[in-house]
XYZ file of C-alpha atoms in Angstrom:
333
model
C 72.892 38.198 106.819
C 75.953 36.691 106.847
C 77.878 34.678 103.981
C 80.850 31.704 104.270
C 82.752 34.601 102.916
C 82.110 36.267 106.698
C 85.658 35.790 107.904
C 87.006 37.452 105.670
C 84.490 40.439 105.938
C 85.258 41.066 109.309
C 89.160 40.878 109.143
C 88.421 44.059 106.840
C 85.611 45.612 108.371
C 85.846 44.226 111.911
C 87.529 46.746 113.422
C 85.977 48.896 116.411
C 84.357 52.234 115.811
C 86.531 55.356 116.680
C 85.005 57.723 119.067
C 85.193 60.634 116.441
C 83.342 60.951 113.183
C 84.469 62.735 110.464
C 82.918 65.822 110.062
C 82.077 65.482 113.931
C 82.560 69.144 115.549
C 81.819 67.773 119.082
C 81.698 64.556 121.098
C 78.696 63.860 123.329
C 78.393 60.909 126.105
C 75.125 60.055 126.734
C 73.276 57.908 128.450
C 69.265 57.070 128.845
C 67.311 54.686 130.823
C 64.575 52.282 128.892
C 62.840 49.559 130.191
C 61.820 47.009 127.897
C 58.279 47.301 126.945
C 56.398 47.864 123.619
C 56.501 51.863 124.666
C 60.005 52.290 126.457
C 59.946 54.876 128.920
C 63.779 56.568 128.988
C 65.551 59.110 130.847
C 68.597 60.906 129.785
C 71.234 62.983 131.371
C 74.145 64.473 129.033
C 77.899 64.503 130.007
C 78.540 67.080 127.420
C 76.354 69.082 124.660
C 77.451 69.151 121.101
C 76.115 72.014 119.205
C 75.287 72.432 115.592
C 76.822 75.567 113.898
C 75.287 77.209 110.739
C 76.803 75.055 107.725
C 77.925 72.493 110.492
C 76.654 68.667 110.901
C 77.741 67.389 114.074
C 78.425 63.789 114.948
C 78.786 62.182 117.756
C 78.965 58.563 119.664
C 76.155 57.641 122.388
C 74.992 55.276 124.586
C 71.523 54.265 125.738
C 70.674 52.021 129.016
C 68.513 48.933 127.866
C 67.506 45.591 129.029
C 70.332 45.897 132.050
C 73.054 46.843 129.448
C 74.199 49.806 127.578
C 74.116 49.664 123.507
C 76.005 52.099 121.339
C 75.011 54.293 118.384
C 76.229 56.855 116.063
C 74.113 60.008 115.753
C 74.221 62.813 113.404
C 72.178 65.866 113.146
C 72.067 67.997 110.051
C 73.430 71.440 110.160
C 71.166 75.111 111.190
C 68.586 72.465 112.189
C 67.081 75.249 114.439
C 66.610 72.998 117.688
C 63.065 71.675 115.462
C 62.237 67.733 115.497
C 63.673 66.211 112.276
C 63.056 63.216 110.379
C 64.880 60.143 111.690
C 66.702 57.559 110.015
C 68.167 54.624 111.606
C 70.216 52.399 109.294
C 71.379 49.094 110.888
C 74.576 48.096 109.546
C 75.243 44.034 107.678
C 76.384 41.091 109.332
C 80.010 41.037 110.353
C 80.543 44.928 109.887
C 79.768 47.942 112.336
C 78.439 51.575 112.125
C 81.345 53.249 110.472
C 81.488 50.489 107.769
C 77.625 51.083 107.070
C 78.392 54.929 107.627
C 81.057 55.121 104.671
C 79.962 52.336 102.145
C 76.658 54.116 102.215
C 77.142 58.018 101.812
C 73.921 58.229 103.590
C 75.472 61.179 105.828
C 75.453 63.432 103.045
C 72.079 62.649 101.575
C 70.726 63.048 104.954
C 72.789 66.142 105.724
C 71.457 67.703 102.441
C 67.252 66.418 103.401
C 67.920 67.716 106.932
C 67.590 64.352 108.395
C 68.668 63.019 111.780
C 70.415 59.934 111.078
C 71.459 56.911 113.451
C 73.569 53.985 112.756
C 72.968 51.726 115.770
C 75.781 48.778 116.840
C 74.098 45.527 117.080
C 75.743 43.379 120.182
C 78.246 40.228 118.377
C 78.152 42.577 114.738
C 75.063 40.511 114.057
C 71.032 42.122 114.338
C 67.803 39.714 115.535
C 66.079 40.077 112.537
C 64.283 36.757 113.020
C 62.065 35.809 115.508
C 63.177 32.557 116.364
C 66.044 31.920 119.279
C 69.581 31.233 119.151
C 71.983 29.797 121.314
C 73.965 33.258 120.948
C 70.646 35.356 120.710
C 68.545 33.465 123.274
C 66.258 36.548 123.453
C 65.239 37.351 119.228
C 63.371 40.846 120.474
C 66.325 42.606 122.214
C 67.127 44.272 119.077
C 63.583 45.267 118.828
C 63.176 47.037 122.121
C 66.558 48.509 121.364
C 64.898 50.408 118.307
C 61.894 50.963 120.000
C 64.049 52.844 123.366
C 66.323 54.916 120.921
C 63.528 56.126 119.047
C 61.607 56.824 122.121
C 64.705 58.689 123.832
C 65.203 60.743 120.526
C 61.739 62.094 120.407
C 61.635 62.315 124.234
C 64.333 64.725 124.258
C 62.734 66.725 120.913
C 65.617 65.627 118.216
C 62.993 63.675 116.037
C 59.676 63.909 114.624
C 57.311 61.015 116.016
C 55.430 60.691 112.426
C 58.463 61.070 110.216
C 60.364 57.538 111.599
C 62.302 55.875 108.979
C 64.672 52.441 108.939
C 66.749 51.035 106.409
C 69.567 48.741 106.404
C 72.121 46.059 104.602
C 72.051 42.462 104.523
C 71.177 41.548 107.705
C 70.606 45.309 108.903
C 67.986 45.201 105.743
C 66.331 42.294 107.141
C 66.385 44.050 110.864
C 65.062 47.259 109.057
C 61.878 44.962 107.459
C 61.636 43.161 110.738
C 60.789 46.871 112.552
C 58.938 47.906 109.859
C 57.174 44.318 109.679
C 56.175 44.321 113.752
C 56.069 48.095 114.394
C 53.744 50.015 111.693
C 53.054 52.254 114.726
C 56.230 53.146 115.228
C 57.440 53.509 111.211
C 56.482 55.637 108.415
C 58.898 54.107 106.030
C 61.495 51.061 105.175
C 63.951 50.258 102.984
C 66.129 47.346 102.569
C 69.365 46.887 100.479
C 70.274 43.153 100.228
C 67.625 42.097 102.761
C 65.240 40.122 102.926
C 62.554 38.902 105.552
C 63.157 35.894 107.647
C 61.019 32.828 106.901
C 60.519 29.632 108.214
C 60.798 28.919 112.225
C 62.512 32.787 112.506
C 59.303 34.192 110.179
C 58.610 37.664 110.242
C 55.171 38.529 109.007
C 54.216 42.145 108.055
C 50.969 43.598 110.355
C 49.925 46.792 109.225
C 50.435 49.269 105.938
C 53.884 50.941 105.846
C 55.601 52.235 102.704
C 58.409 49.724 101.840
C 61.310 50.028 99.022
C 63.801 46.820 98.715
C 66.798 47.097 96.427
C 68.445 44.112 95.095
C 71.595 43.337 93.507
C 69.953 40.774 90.576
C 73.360 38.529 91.031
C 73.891 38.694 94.773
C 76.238 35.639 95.377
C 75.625 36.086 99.225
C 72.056 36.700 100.281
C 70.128 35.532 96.306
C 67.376 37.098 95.002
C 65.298 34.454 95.042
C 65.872 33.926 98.611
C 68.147 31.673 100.846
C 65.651 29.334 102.593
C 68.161 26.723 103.608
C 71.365 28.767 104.690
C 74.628 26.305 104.843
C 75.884 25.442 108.541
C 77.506 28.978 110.603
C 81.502 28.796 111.709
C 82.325 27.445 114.704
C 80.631 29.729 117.176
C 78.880 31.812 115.389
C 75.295 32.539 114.916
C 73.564 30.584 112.646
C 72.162 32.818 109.600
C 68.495 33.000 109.589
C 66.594 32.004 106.384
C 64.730 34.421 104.146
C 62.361 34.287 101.380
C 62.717 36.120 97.688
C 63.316 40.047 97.579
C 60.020 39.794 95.651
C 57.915 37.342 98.072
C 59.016 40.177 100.974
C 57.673 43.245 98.689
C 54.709 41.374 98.339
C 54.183 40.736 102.072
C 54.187 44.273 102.541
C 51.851 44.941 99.642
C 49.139 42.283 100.638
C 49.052 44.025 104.106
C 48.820 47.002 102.995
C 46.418 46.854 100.808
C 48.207 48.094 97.961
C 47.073 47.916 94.173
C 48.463 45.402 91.777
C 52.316 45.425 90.387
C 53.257 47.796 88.011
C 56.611 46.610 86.165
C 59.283 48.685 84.246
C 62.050 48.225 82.493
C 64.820 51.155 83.523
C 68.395 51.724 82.474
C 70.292 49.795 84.754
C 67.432 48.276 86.559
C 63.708 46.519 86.938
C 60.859 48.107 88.889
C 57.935 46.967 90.279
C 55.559 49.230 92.228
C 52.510 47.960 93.941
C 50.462 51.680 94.603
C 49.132 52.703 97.576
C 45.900 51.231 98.578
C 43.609 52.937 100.954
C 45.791 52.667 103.782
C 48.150 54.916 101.555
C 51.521 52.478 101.790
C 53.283 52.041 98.592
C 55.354 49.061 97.892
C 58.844 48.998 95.533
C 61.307 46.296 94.320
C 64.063 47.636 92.449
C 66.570 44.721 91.122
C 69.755 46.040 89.811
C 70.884 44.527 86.302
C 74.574 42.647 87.145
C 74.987 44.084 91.219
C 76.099 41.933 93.925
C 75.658 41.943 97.554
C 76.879 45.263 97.201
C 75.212 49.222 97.833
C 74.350 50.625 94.612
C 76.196 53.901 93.749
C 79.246 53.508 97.018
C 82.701 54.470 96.429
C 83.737 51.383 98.899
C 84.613 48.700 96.964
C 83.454 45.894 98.908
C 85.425 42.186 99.083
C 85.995 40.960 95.807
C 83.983 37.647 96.058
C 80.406 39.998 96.652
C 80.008 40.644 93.619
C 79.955 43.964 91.062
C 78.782 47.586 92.531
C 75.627 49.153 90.170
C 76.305 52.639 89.653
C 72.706 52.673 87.800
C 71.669 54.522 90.978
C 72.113 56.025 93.978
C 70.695 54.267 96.845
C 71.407 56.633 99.284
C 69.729 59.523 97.312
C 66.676 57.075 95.968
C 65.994 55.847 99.680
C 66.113 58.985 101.692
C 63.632 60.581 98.367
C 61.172 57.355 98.628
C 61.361 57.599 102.738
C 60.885 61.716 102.593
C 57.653 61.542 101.429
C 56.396 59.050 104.252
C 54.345 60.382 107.227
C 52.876 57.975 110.237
């Protein structure tokens, strides 16, 4: 989501992705077909191959044909990954920011380099993700962001790079909310979700969880941008911008997920640093987690980046990197 602090998070963040990463040892241009559908169907053909060496990750910027247009992603694959399907993890960057902003306040390269994870940080079109359901005058279509998912996870398993059952999403802000939203709409298509400083979308943009998937939402308890207990009536958007799409509490949205899930009743702990609440896995086998941070901001718990001085404090009680790709690792669709 976005704040009234937003123009001054994209002057520093704003900027466009460059074509390299860091440890990239190749570029690839690719480029795949998807009509929209609840299945895409894609095709692919590859300008150039990137190849992973032993003790290698390789990055590299792609492209996949949706909806009439072409959308842009990040992709990384782990290093001696033997040509196998891996894990996936898309991770949708905030409101405002891009894929290399996500990519290095996160960290989650490394953690997913050392689970042997593919990782994707999709761009969302106007630095801004659909992750309510309700139309805009910028967004007149609130699924495109949907079928964009749905296409790049078809084209990755299509092509062999991911494991159909082993689908993860997580995200920031508003990429936390756009990680729920997939999670909330697509069980079939998910094994796992987690959401830093996200919430779901209520009122006319509501997102309603249908099926059992394993959710974890981490929350800075004194996030001055997107509050804990929820921003149901966000203040007006800039001139031209998208209007931010109201949420309910970090807690109501764990709870969605438990109730339709069938999970057990909350469990709540006391931690150094932090609250926990777990709601176990029903018979469906989805377990539920709200982790609240003691003193964080709208911030990612354990980054190096400091982020703009009016978001608040960073928690280093944890790793969120490390504690999401561990909580997601042990999902299977």
């Amino acid at each position: 989501m976005s704040s009234p602090h937003l123009p001054s998070l994209r002057a520093r963040f704003g900027a466009s992705v460059a074509c390299g990463l860091l440890l990239a040892a190749a570029l690839t241009g690719c480029t795949a077909e998807a009509r929209p559908s609840a299945a895409p169907a894609t095709t692919a053909s590859a300008s150039a191959t990137a190849t992973a060496s032993a003790g290698v990750s390789v990055a590299s910027r792609e492209r996949l044909a949706v909806d009439g247009g072409t959308r842009e992603y990040l992709l990384r694959r782990p290093a001696a990954h033997g040509g196998a399907p891996r894990p996936l993890l898309i991770a949708f960057h905030g409101r405002g920011a891009d894929a290399e902003h996500l990519r290095r306040q996160s960290g989650l390269d490394r953690a997913a380099d050392e689970r042997g994870m593919l990782l994707v940080y999709p761009e969302a079109l106007g630095k801004a993700w659909g992750a309510g359901s309700a139309p805009t005058a910028q967004r007149p279509d609130p699924d495109s962001d949907v079928r964009f998912t749905e296409a790049l996870v078809a084209e990755l398993v299509r092509t062999g790079r991911a494991d159909p059952h082993r689908v993860y999403v997580a995200g920031f802000s508003n990429g936390g909310s756009m990680a729920l939203r997939m999670a909330a709409q697509r069980p079939d298509l998910v094994a796992g979700a987690v959401s830093v400083s996200g919430e779901l979308p209520t009122g006319a943009a509501a997102v309603k969880p249908t099926g059992a998937v394993s959710t974890m939402i981490v929350y800075g308890a004194e996030d001055p941008v997107r509050p804990l207990a929820g921003l149901p009536s966000p203040g007006p958007a800039g001139p031209g911008e998208e209007p931010m799409t109201p949420t309910m509490s970090a807690r109501a949205s764990a709870e969605a997920f438990a109730t339709a899930g069938g999970a057990g009743g909350p469990v709540e702990e006391g931690k150094p640093g932090y609250d926990s609440v777990t709601w176990p896995p029903g018979s469906a086998g989805a377990a539920v987690r709200l982790l609240v941070l003691h003193g964080a901001g709208h911030t990612w718990p354990g980054s190096a980046m400091p982020p703009p001085a009016d978001f608040g404090a960073v928690s280093t009680a944890l790793d969120a990197s490390s504690t999401l790709l561990d909580f997601l690792a042990a999902q299977r669709r």
